[in-house]
Short mmCIF file of C-alpha atoms in Angstrom, two decimals:
data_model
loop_
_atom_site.label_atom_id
_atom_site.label_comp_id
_atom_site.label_asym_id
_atom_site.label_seq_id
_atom_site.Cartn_x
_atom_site.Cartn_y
_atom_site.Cartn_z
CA UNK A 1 23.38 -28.99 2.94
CA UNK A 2 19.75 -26.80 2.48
CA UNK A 3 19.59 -24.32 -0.60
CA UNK A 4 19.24 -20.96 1.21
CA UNK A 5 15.84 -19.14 0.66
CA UNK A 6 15.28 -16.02 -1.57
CA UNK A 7 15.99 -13.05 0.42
CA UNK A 8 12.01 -12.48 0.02
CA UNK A 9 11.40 -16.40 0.68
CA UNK A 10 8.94 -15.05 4.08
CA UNK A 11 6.28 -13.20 2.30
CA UNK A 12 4.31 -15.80 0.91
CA UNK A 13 -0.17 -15.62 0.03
CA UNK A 14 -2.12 -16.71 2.88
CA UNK A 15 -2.09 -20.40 1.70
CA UNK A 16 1.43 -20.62 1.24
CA UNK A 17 1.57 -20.09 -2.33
CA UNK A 18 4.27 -17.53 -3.54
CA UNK A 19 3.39 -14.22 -3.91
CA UNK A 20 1.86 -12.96 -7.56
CA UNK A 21 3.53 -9.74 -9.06
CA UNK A 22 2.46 -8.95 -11.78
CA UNK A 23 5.15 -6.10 -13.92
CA UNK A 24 3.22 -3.84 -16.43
CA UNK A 25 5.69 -1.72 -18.75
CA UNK A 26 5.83 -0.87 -22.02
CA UNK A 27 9.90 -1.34 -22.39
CA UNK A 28 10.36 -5.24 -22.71
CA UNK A 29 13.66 -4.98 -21.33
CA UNK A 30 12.93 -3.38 -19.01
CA UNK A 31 9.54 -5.60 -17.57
CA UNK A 32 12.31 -8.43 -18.72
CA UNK A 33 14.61 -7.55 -15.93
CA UNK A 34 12.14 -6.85 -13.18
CA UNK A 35 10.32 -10.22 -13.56
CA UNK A 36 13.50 -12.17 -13.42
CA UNK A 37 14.98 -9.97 -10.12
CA UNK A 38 11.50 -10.38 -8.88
CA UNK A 39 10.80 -14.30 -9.41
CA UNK A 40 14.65 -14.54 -7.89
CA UNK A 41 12.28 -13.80 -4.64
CA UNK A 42 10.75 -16.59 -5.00
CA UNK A 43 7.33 -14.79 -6.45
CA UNK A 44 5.22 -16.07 -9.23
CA UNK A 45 5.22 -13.08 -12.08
CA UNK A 46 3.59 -12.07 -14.91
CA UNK A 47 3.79 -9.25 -17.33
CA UNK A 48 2.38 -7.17 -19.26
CA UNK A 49 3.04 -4.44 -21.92
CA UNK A 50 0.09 -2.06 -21.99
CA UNK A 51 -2.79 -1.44 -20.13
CA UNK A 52 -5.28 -3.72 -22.09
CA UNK A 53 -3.23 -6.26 -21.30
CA UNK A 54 -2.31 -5.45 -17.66
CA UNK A 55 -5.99 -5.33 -17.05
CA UNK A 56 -6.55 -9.18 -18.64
CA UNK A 57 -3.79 -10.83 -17.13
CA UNK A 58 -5.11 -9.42 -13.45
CA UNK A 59 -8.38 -10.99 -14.22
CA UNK A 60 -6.47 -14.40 -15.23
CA UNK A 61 -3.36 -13.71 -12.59
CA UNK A 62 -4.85 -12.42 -9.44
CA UNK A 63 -1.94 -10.79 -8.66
CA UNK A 64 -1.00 -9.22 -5.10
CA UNK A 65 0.75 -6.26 -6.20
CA UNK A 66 1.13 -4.52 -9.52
CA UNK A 67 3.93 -2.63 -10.63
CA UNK A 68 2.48 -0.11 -13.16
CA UNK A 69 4.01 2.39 -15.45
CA UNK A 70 2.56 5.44 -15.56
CA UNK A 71 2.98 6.28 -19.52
CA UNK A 72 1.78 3.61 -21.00
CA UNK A 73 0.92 3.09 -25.06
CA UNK A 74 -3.18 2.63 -24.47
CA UNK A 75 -4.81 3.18 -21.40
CA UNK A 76 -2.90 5.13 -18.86
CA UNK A 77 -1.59 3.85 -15.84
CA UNK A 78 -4.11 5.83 -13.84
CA UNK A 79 -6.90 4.36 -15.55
CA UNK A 80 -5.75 1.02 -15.37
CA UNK A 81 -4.93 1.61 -11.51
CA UNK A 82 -8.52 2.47 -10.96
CA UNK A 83 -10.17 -0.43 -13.31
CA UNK A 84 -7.79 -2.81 -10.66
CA UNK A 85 -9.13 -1.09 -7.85
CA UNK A 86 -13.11 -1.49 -9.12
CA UNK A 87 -12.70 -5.07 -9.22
CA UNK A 88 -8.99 -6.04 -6.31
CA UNK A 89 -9.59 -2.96 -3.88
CA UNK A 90 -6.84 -4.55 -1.45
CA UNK A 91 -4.19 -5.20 -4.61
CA UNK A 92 -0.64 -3.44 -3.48
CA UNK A 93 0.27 -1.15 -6.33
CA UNK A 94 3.95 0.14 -6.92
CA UNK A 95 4.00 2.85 -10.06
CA UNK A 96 6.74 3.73 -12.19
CA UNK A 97 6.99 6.64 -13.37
CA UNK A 98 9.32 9.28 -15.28
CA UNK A 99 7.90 12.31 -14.27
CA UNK A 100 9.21 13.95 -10.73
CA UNK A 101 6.80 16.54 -10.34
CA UNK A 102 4.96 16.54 -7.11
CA UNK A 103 1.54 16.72 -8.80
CA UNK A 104 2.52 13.81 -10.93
CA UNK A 105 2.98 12.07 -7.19
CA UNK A 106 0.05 13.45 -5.96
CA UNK A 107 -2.05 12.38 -8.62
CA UNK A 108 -0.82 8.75 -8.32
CA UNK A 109 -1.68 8.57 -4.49
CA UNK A 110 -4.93 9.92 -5.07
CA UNK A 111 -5.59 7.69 -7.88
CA UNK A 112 -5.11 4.42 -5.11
CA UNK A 113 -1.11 3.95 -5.51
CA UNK A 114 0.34 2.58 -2.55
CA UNK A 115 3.88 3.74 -3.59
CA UNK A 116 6.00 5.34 -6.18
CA UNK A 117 9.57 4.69 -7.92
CA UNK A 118 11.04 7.62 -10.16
CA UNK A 119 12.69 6.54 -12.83
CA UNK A 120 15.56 6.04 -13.31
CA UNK A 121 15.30 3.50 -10.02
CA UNK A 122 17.62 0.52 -8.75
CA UNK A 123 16.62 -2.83 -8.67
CA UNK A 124 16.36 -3.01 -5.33
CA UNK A 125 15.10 0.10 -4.45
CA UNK A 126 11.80 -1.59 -6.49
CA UNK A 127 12.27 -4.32 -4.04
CA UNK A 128 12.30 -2.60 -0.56
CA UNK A 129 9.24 -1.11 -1.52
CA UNK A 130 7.33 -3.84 -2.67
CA UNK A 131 8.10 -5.59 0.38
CA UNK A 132 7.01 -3.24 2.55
CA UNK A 133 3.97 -3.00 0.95
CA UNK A 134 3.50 -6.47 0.69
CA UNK A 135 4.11 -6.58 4.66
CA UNK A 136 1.62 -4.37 5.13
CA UNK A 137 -1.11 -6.18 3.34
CA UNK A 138 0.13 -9.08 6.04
CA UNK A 139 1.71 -11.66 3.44
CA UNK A 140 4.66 -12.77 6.03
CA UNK A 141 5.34 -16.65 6.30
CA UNK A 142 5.89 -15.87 10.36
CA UNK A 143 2.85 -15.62 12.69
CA UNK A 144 2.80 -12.19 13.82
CA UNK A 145 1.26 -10.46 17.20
CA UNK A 146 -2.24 -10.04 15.21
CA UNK A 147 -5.03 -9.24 17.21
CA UNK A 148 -8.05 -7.83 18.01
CA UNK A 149 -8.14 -3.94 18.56
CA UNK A 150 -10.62 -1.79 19.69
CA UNK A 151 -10.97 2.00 20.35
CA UNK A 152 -14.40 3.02 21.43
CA UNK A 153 -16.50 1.80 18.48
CA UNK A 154 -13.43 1.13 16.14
CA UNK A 155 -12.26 -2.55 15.76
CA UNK A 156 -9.90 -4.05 13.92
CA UNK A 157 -8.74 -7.66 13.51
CA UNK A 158 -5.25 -8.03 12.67
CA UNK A 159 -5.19 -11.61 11.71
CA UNK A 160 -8.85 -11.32 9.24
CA UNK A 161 -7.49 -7.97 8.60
CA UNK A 162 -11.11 -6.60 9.19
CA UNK A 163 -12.21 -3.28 10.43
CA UNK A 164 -15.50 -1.91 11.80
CA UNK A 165 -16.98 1.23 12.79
CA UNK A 166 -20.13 0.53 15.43
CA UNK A 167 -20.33 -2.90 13.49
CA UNK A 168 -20.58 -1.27 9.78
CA UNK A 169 -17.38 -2.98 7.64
CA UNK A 170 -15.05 -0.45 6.07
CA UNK A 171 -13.23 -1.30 3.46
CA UNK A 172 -9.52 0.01 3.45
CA UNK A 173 -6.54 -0.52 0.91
CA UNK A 174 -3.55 -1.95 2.75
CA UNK A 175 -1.71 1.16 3.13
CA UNK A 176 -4.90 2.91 4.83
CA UNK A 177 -4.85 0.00 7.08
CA UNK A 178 -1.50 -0.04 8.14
CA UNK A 179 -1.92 3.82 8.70
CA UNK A 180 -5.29 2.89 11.06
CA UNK A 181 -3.14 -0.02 12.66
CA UNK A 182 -0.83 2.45 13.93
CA UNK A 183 -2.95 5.14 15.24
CA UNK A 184 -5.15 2.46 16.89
CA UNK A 185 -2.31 0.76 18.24
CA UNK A 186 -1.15 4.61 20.12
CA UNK A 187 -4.61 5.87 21.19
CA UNK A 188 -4.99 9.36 22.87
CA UNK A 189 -1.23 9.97 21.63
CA UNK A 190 -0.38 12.68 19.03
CA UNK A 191 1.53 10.73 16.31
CA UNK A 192 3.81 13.51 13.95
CA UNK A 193 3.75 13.07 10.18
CA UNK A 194 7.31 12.45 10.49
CA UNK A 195 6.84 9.20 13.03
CA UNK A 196 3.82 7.85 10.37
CA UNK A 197 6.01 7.85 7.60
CA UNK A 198 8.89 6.35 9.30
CA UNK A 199 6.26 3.18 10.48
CA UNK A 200 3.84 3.75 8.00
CA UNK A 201 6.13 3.94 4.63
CA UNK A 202 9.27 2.21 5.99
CA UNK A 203 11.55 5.66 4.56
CA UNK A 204 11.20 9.06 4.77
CA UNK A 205 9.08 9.30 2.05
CA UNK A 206 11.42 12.08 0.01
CA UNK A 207 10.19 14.49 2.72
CA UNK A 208 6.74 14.58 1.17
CA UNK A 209 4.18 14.84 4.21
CA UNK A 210 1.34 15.80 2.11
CA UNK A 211 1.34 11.68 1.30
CA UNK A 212 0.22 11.90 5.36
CA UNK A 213 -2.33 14.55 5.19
CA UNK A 214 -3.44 12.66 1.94
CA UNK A 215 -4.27 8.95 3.58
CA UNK A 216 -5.34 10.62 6.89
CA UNK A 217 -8.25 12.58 4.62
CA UNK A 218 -8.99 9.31 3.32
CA UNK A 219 -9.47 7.36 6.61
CA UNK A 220 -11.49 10.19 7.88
CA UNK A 221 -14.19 9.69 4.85
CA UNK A 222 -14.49 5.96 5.51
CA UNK A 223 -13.83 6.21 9.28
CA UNK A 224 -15.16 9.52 10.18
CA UNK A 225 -17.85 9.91 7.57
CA UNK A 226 -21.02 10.51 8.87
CA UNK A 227 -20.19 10.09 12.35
CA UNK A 228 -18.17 11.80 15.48
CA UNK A 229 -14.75 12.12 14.00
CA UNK A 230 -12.35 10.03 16.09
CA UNK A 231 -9.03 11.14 13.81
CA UNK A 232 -8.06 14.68 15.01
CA UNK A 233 -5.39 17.29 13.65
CA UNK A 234 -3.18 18.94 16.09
CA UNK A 235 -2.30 21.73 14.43
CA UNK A 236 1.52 21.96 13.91
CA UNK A 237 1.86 18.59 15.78
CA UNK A 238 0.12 15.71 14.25
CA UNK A 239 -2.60 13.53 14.19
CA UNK A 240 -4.52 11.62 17.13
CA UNK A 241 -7.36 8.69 17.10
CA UNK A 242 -9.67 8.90 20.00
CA UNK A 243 -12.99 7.85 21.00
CA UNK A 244 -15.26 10.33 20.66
CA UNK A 245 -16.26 10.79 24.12
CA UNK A 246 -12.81 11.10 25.03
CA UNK A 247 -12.99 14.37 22.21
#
């Protein structure tokens, strides 16, 4: 008789390798806890207990996603989120944080977090998200439908996870291109906020739509920078990608 899988036994690192999450909190028992209901998925963890430290170990780890406490002892989550980014621009990060206050969520988005958890969180509520993230950056064991797509001088290969803009690379965090998947993949169509959350985020992302207006303003400045914009605003609808002589 086979020894069922770990419920996240399909998300595995392009070679096959398990996933590398690597848990950076200040409260031992706390990081204790989430590395062992994390590495129960089958993932290869690490942690870490301040930010000097979280910083090292991604050097040494690699990791694929990073959950990262805000308040942490030396160098603030923020700062440490935007040291990862400098040198892993495509690392998934999940923060934790105390604070509720939608500025305190705003800043985190704009600092590069993929994704928030308030505490106090479940276990699995940590869990659903970092799987959807790590969906999004395309770790699934499963071939998918990857391929190539192209609206007027926007491409994007699913499978290389590569996107280009009249042949100039753009560099996107996963969760900008799983937001450019999705308008690519409904060109000409107005999308609402409410339908880009849903596919975008997985959850209704605690009715928050400025987290939309937030990543579309980001995909315009590597997207729509210097160039015809493609990504339009329909006032009071949505959002549509078209090619610009379609405009």
């Amino acid at each position: 008789m086979s020894t069922p899988e770990p419920a996240g036994a399909g998300l595995r690192r392009a070679d096959g390798t398990p996933v590398r999450v690597l848990v950076v909190d200040d409260e031992p028992d706390l990081a204790e806890v989430l590395s062992r209901v994390l590495a129960s998925e089958g993932w290869s963890v690490r942690t870490a207990g301040d930010g000097a430290g979280a910083l090292a170990a991604a050097r040494e780890f690699r990791p694929d996603a990073v959950v990262l406490d805000v308040m942490l002892p030396d160098v603030g989550g923020l700062e440490v989120l935007r040291r990862l980014r400098a040198d892993a621009p495509d690392v998934c990060v999940l923060f934790l944080t105390a604070r509720d206050a939608v500025e305190d969520r705003i800043a985190g988005i704009t600092a590069g977090g993929d994704d928030y958890v308030t505490k106090p969180f479940s276990l699995e509520e940590v869990l659903a998200r970092l799987r959807g993230l790590l969906r999004r950056a395309g770790m699934t064991r499963q071939a998918g439908t990857a391929g190539l797509l192209t609206v007027g001088g926007l491409a994007m290969d699913e499978e290389a996870r590569e996107v280009t803009r009249d042949g100039d690379i753009v560099e996107l965090t996963p969760t900008e291109f799983e937001l450019l998947r999705f308008l690519m993949r409904n060109p000409r169509r107005v999308l609402s906020k409410a339908q880009i959350l849903d596919r975008v985020w997985d959850y209704d992302f605690g009715g928050q739509a400025h987290v939309v207006e937030l990543y579309i303003s980001y995909l315009r400045k590597k997207i729509d920078a210097g160039r015809t914009p493609m990504i339009h605003t329909v006032r009071g609808v949505g959002y549509v990608l078209k090619p610009p002589e379609s405009s």
